[in-house]
Structures are given as C-alpha cells and as structure tokens.
GROMACS .gro file of N, CA and C in nm:
model
  330
    1MET      N    1   7.826   5.233  -8.332
    1MET     CA    2   7.905   5.300  -8.233
    1MET      C    3   7.940   5.440  -8.284
    2LYS      N    4   7.936   5.536  -8.193
    2LYS     CA    5   7.970   5.673  -8.226
    2LYS      C    6   8.103   5.711  -8.160
    3PHE      N    7   8.173   5.804  -8.224
    3PHE     CA    8   8.301   5.849  -8.172
    3PHE      C    9   8.298   6.000  -8.150
    4GLY      N   10   8.359   6.041  -8.040
    4GLY     CA   11   8.367   6.183  -8.009
    4GLY      C   12   8.494   6.213  -7.931
    5ILE      N   13   8.515   6.341  -7.906
    5ILE     CA   14   8.633   6.384  -7.832
    5ILE      C   15   8.594   6.501  -7.743
    6PHE      N   16   8.656   6.508  -7.626
    6PHE     CA   17   8.644   6.626  -7.540
    6PHE      C   18   8.772   6.705  -7.556
    7MET      N   19   8.759   6.828  -7.606
    7MET     CA   20   8.874   6.915  -7.625
    7MET      C   21   8.897   6.993  -7.497
    8ALA      N   22   8.975   6.938  -7.408
    8ALA     CA   23   9.007   7.010  -7.284
    8ALA      C   24   9.078   7.140  -7.320
    9PRO      N   25   9.050   7.247  -7.247
    9PRO     CA   26   9.108   7.376  -7.283
    9PRO      C   27   9.252   7.393  -7.236
   10PHE      N   28   9.322   7.284  -7.213
   10PHE     CA   29   9.459   7.293  -7.163
   10PHE      C   30   9.557   7.304  -7.279
   11HIS      N   31   9.653   7.392  -7.264
   11HIS     CA   32   9.754   7.413  -7.367
   11HIS      C   33   9.890   7.429  -7.300
   12TRP      N   34   9.995   7.414  -7.378
   12TRP     CA   35  10.130   7.426  -7.324
   12TRP      C   36  10.153   7.566  -7.270
   13LYS      N   37  10.202   7.574  -7.149
   13LYS     CA   38  10.233   7.703  -7.088
   13LYS      C   39  10.345   7.770  -7.169
   14GLY      N   40  10.325   7.896  -7.201
   14GLY     CA   41  10.424   7.970  -7.277
   14GLY      C   42  10.406   7.961  -7.428
   15GLU      N   43  10.317   7.872  -7.475
   15GLU     CA   44  10.293   7.860  -7.618
   15GLU      C   45  10.206   7.977  -7.665
   16ASN      N   46  10.226   8.020  -7.786
   16ASN     CA   47  10.147   8.128  -7.843
   16ASN      C   48  10.000   8.087  -7.845
   17PRO      N   49   9.911   8.161  -7.776
   17PRO     CA   50   9.770   8.123  -7.769
   17PRO      C   51   9.702   8.118  -7.906
   18THR      N   52   9.740   8.207  -7.995
   18THR     CA   53   9.682   8.206  -8.129
   18THR      C   54   9.714   8.076  -8.200
   19LEU      N   55   9.838   8.030  -8.190
   19LEU     CA   56   9.877   7.905  -8.253
   19LEU      C   57   9.811   7.785  -8.185
   20SER      N   58   9.794   7.791  -8.054
   20SER     CA   59   9.726   7.683  -7.982
   20SER      C   60   9.582   7.669  -8.028
   21LEU      N   61   9.512   7.780  -8.040
   21LEU     CA   62   9.373   7.776  -8.085
   21LEU      C   63   9.363   7.728  -8.229
   22GLU      N   64   9.455   7.770  -8.313
   22GLU     CA   65   9.455   7.724  -8.452
   22GLU      C   66   9.476   7.573  -8.458
   23ARG      N   67   9.565   7.521  -8.376
   23ARG     CA   68   9.589   7.377  -8.371
   23ARG      C   69   9.461   7.304  -8.328
   24ASP      N   70   9.393   7.356  -8.226
   24ASP     CA   71   9.268   7.295  -8.181
   24ASP      C   72   9.165   7.291  -8.294
   25LEU      N   73   9.155   7.400  -8.368
   25LEU     CA   74   9.060   7.404  -8.480
   25LEU      C   75   9.099   7.304  -8.589
   26GLU      N   76   9.228   7.291  -8.616
   26GLU     CA   77   9.273   7.194  -8.715
   26GLU      C   78   9.241   7.051  -8.671
   27ILE      N   79   9.256   7.024  -8.542
   27ILE     CA   80   9.222   6.891  -8.490
   27ILE      C   81   9.075   6.861  -8.515
   28ILE      N   82   8.988   6.957  -8.489
   28ILE     CA   83   8.845   6.935  -8.511
   28ILE      C   84   8.816   6.916  -8.659
   29GLN      N   85   8.885   6.988  -8.747
   29GLN     CA   86   8.869   6.966  -8.890
   29GLN      C   87   8.908   6.823  -8.928
   30TRP      N   88   9.020   6.775  -8.876
   30TRP     CA   89   9.063   6.638  -8.904
   30TRP      C   90   8.961   6.537  -8.854
   31LEU      N   91   8.909   6.561  -8.733
   31LEU     CA   92   8.809   6.471  -8.677
   31LEU      C   93   8.685   6.466  -8.765
   32ASP      N   94   8.644   6.580  -8.818
   32ASP     CA   95   8.530   6.586  -8.909
   32ASP      C   96   8.559   6.503  -9.034
   33GLN      N   97   8.678   6.518  -9.090
   33GLN     CA   98   8.715   6.444  -9.210
   33GLN      C   99   8.725   6.294  -9.183
   34LEU      N  100   8.763   6.257  -9.060
   34LEU     CA  101   8.774   6.116  -9.023
   34LEU      C  102   8.639   6.053  -8.988
   35GLY      N  103   8.534   6.134  -8.982
   35GLY     CA  104   8.402   6.082  -8.954
   35GLY      C  105   8.361   6.078  -8.808
   36TYR      N  106   8.434   6.148  -8.722
   36TYR     CA  107   8.393   6.155  -8.582
   36TYR      C  108   8.254   6.219  -8.573
   37ASP      N  109   8.178   6.177  -8.473
   37ASP     CA  110   8.041   6.224  -8.458
   37ASP      C  111   8.030   6.357  -8.383
   38GLU      N  112   8.116   6.377  -8.283
   38GLU     CA  113   8.101   6.497  -8.201
   38GLU      C  114   8.233   6.540  -8.138
   39ALA      N  115   8.240   6.670  -8.108
   39ALA     CA  116   8.354   6.727  -8.035
   39ALA      C  117   8.296   6.820  -7.929
   40TRP      N  118   8.349   6.808  -7.809
   40TRP     CA  119   8.304   6.888  -7.695
   40TRP      C  120   8.414   6.985  -7.657
   41ILE      N  121   8.379   7.111  -7.639
   41ILE     CA  122   8.477   7.216  -7.610
   41ILE      C  123   8.448   7.272  -7.471
   42GLY      N  124   8.547   7.267  -7.383
   42GLY     CA  125   8.529   7.310  -7.246
   42GLY      C  126   8.550   7.460  -7.227
   43GLU      N  127   8.486   7.513  -7.123
   43GLU     CA  128   8.501   7.653  -7.084
   43GLU      C  129   8.584   7.659  -6.956
   44HIS      N  130   8.694   7.731  -6.961
   44HIS     CA  131   8.775   7.754  -6.841
   44HIS      C  132   8.828   7.896  -6.846
   45HIS      N  133   8.840   7.955  -6.729
   45HIS     CA  134   8.882   8.095  -6.719
   45HIS      C  135   9.013   8.106  -6.644
   46SER      N  136   9.120   8.121  -6.717
   46SER     CA  137   9.250   8.148  -6.657
   46SER      C  138   9.343   8.196  -6.766
   47ALA      N  139   9.443   8.265  -6.726
   47ALA     CA  140   9.547   8.302  -6.820
   47ALA      C  141   9.641   8.182  -6.831
   48GLY      N  142   9.715   8.177  -6.935
   48GLY     CA  143   9.811   8.068  -6.945
   48GLY      C  144   9.760   7.955  -7.031
   49TRP      N  145   9.744   7.838  -6.971
   49TRP     CA  146   9.717   7.719  -7.051
   49TRP      C  147   9.569   7.691  -7.074
   50GLU      N  148   9.478   7.750  -7.001
   50GLU     CA  149   9.334   7.731  -7.023
   50GLU      C  150   9.281   7.854  -7.095
   51ILE      N  151   9.276   7.848  -7.227
   51ILE     CA  152   9.253   7.971  -7.304
   51ILE      C  153   9.119   7.975  -7.377
   52ILE      N  154   9.032   7.878  -7.357
   52ILE     CA  155   8.901   7.882  -7.421
   52ILE      C  156   8.799   7.928  -7.317
   53ALA      N  157   8.778   8.058  -7.311
   53ALA     CA  158   8.684   8.114  -7.214
   53ALA      C  159   8.542   8.120  -7.270
   54SER      N  160   8.527   8.102  -7.401
   54SER     CA  161   8.395   8.106  -7.464
   54SER      C  162   8.382   7.992  -7.564
   55PRO      N  163   8.326   7.879  -7.520
   55PRO     CA  164   8.306   7.769  -7.614
   55PRO      C  165   8.219   7.808  -7.733
   56GLU      N  166   8.124   7.901  -7.711
   56GLU     CA  167   8.035   7.939  -7.821
   56GLU      C  168   8.111   8.006  -7.936
   57VAL      N  169   8.205   8.093  -7.903
   57VAL     CA  170   8.284   8.159  -8.008
   57VAL      C  171   8.371   8.056  -8.079
   58PHE      N  172   8.431   7.967  -8.001
   58PHE     CA  173   8.514   7.862  -8.061
   58PHE      C  174   8.430   7.772  -8.150
   59ILE      N  175   8.311   7.734  -8.104
   59ILE     CA  176   8.221   7.648  -8.182
   59ILE      C  177   8.182   7.717  -8.312
   60ALA      N  178   8.152   7.846  -8.308
   60ALA     CA  179   8.115   7.918  -8.430
   60ALA      C  180   8.228   7.912  -8.533
   61THR      N  181   8.351   7.928  -8.487
   61THR     CA  182   8.465   7.920  -8.577
   61THR      C  183   8.483   7.779  -8.631
   62ALA      N  184   8.474   7.679  -8.543
   62ALA     CA  185   8.488   7.540  -8.585
   62ALA      C  186   8.377   7.500  -8.683
   63ALA      N  187   8.258   7.551  -8.662
   63ALA     CA  188   8.146   7.517  -8.750
   63ALA      C  189   8.169   7.566  -8.893
   64GLU      N  190   8.237   7.680  -8.905
   64GLU     CA  191   8.268   7.733  -9.038
   64GLU      C  192   8.368   7.645  -9.112
   65ARG      N  193   8.447   7.569  -9.038
   65ARG     CA  194   8.553   7.488  -9.098
   65ARG      C  195   8.516   7.340  -9.112
   66THR      N  196   8.397   7.303  -9.066
   66THR     CA  197   8.355   7.162  -9.070
   66THR      C  198   8.218   7.152  -9.134
   67ARG      N  199   8.177   7.029  -9.165
   67ARG     CA  200   8.047   7.009  -9.230
   67ARG      C  201   7.955   6.913  -9.156
   68ASN      N  202   8.010   6.815  -9.086
   68ASN     CA  203   7.925   6.710  -9.030
   68ASN      C  204   7.933   6.693  -8.879
   69ILE      N  205   8.049   6.713  -8.822
   69ILE     CA  206   8.069   6.685  -8.680
   69ILE      C  207   7.980   6.777  -8.595
   70LYS      N  208   7.918   6.719  -8.492
   70LYS     CA  209   7.840   6.799  -8.397
   70LYS      C  210   7.937   6.862  -8.298
   71LEU      N  211   7.904   6.982  -8.253
   71LEU     CA  212   7.993   7.059  -8.165
   71LEU      C  213   7.918   7.095  -8.038
   72GLY      N  214   7.977   7.059  -7.924
   72GLY     CA  215   7.908   7.081  -7.798
   72GLY      C  216   7.989   7.161  -7.698
   73THR      N  217   7.916   7.228  -7.610
   73THR     CA  218   7.980   7.297  -7.499
   73THR      C  219   8.008   7.195  -7.391
   74GLY      N  220   8.126   7.196  -7.342
   74GLY     CA  221   8.157   7.096  -7.239
   74GLY      C  222   8.229   7.156  -7.121
   75VAL      N  223   8.180   7.247  -7.054
   75VAL     CA  224   8.043   7.293  -7.030
   75VAL      C  225   8.038   7.445  -7.030
   76ILE      N  226   7.917   7.501  -7.019
   76ILE     CA  227   7.898   7.643  -6.990
   76ILE      C  228   7.875   7.655  -6.839
   77SER      N  229   7.952   7.737  -6.773
   77SER     CA  230   7.937   7.759  -6.628
   77SER      C  231   7.839   7.873  -6.606
   78LEU      N  232   7.716   7.841  -6.567
   78LEU     CA  233   7.611   7.943  -6.557
   78LEU      C  234   7.641   8.058  -6.461
   79PRO      N  235   7.717   8.039  -6.352
   79PRO     CA  236   7.744   8.154  -6.267
   79PRO      C  237   7.817   8.269  -6.339
   80TYR      N  238   7.882   8.238  -6.450
   80TYR     CA  239   7.952   8.341  -6.525
   80TYR      C  240   7.865   8.407  -6.632
   81HIS      N  241   7.745   8.355  -6.655
   81HIS     CA  242   7.662   8.400  -6.767
   81HIS      C  243   7.516   8.412  -6.725
   82HIS      N  244   7.447   8.506  -6.783
   82HIS     CA  245   7.303   8.513  -6.763
   82HIS      C  246   7.239   8.401  -6.846
   83PRO      N  247   7.154   8.318  -6.785
   83PRO     CA  248   7.096   8.204  -6.857
   83PRO      C  249   7.023   8.243  -6.987
   84MET      N  250   6.956   8.358  -6.988
   84MET     CA  251   6.887   8.401  -7.109
   84MET      C  252   6.986   8.429  -7.222
   85MET      N  253   7.100   8.486  -7.189
   85MET     CA  254   7.201   8.514  -7.292
   85MET      C  255   7.262   8.385  -7.345
   86VAL      N  256   7.284   8.288  -7.256
   86VAL     CA  257   7.333   8.157  -7.300
   86VAL      C  258   7.232   8.096  -7.398
   87ALA      N  259   7.105   8.099  -7.361
   87ALA     CA  260   7.001   8.043  -7.447
   87ALA      C  261   6.997   8.114  -7.582
   88ASN      N  262   7.006   8.246  -7.581
   88ASN     CA  263   7.005   8.321  -7.707
   88ASN      C  264   7.123   8.284  -7.796
   89ARG      N  265   7.242   8.275  -7.738
   89ARG     CA  266   7.361   8.240  -7.817
   89ARG      C  267   7.350   8.098  -7.873
   90MET      N  268   7.297   8.007  -7.793
   90MET     CA  269   7.287   7.868  -7.840
   90MET      C  270   7.181   7.853  -7.949
   91VAL      N  271   7.072   7.928  -7.940
   91VAL     CA  272   6.972   7.925  -8.047
   91VAL      C  273   7.033   7.977  -8.176
   92LEU      N  274   7.108   8.086  -8.168
   92LEU     CA  275   7.176   8.139  -8.286
   92LEU      C  276   7.273   8.036  -8.343
   93LEU      N  277   7.354   7.976  -8.257
   93LEU     CA  278   7.448   7.873  -8.303
   93LEU      C  279   7.375   7.754  -8.364
   94ASP      N  280   7.262   7.717  -8.309
   94ASP     CA  281   7.184   7.606  -8.364
   94ASP      C  282   7.144   7.635  -8.508
   95HIS      N  283   7.101   7.758  -8.533
   95HIS     CA  284   7.066   7.796  -8.670
   95HIS      C  285   7.189   7.801  -8.760
   96LEU      N  286   7.297   7.863  -8.712
   96LEU     CA  287   7.417   7.878  -8.794
   96LEU      C  288   7.483   7.745  -8.827
   97THR      N  289   7.472   7.649  -8.736
   97THR     CA  290   7.534   7.518  -8.758
   97THR      C  291   7.437   7.418  -8.820
   98ARG      N  292   7.314   7.461  -8.844
   98ARG     CA  293   7.209   7.374  -8.898
   98ARG      C  294   7.188   7.251  -8.809
   99GLY      N  295   7.178   7.281  -8.679
   99GLY     CA  296   7.146   7.175  -8.584
   99GLY      C  297   7.262   7.093  -8.534
  100ARG      N  298   7.385   7.140  -8.554
  100ARG     CA  299   7.501   7.062  -8.510
  100ARG      C  300   7.554   7.102  -8.373
  101VAL      N  301   7.488   7.192  -8.302
  101VAL     CA  302   7.539   7.237  -8.172
  101VAL      C  303   7.466   7.165  -8.060
  102MET      N  304   7.540   7.138  -7.952
  102MET     CA  305   7.485   7.072  -7.834
  102MET      C  306   7.524   7.154  -7.711
  103LEU      N  307   7.433   7.163  -7.615
  103LEU     CA  308   7.456   7.245  -7.495
  103LEU      C  309   7.463   7.158  -7.371
  104VAL      N  310   7.567   7.180  -7.292
  104VAL     CA  311   7.578   7.124  -7.157
  104VAL      C  312   7.615   7.240  -7.067
  105TRP      N  313   7.547   7.254  -6.955
  105TRP     CA  314   7.578   7.361  -6.861
  105TRP      C  315   7.586   7.303  -6.721
  106VAL      N  316   7.653   7.376  -6.634
  106VAL     CA  317   7.660   7.338  -6.493
  106VAL      C  318   7.620   7.458  -6.409
  107PRO      N  319   7.557   7.433  -6.294
  107PRO     CA  320   7.514   7.544  -6.209
  107PRO      C  321   7.625   7.599  -6.121
  108ALA      N  322   7.742   7.538  -6.124
  108ALA     CA  323   7.854   7.582  -6.038
  108ALA      C  324   7.971   7.623  -6.126
  109ARG      N  325   8.066   7.691  -6.064
  109ARG     CA  326   8.187   7.731  -6.137
  109ARG      C  327   8.271   7.607  -6.166
  110SER      N  328   8.329   7.606  -6.286
  110SER     CA  329   8.415   7.492  -6.321
  110SER      C  330   8.560   7.533  -6.317
   0.00000   0.00000   0.00000
C-alpha cells in the first residue's frame, strides 16, 4: 500500500503567506521522513487563502528539502499556461528531482 497527500492550497485568511508556505514545506519534509510516497500540490489563483499559484516553483523548493517523496502537480490549469512552457518546466523539474515529479493537468480553469 502506498500513502500520499493532496496539499490543498487553502490557508487561514489573514495569516502571513510566507509563514503559511513555510509550514506547507515543513509538512512535506515530515511526510518524506515518515515514508509517504507522494505529495500533490494544487494550483489556485486568488489572493488570500489560496496562495500557491505555481505548483512547479513550490515543488522545486520542496524537492530541495526532501529525498524520497514524489511531488506532483495537482493540477496545472492549461488555460493559464502555454502547454510547451508547462512541458519545458516539467522536464527541467524531472531532471532536478531525479524523476520524483509527476504532472497532472486539466484543460479547464480550476
């Protein structure tokens, strides 16, 4: 059996976004240490409590702090991105994470 988590981009309204993101990264570090298999990071665009607008940037940071856990986009909304640029970023992340990145995209806005 494998274990994973979906890191919804929801955070407490009014909380310092920098501290919220740091807490999310610490959670993923703990999950890696506990032996979780994967973590999925969602993309949402709003001010306030949904503060992860770029799962790829978040994944790159999380990858530097972890060694084993696979990190996935949950999801990339293609209407906001050129598909070729998404592909280029994911190929780069695949190399930087040594194969620990996973891609999920949707054709509609999330």
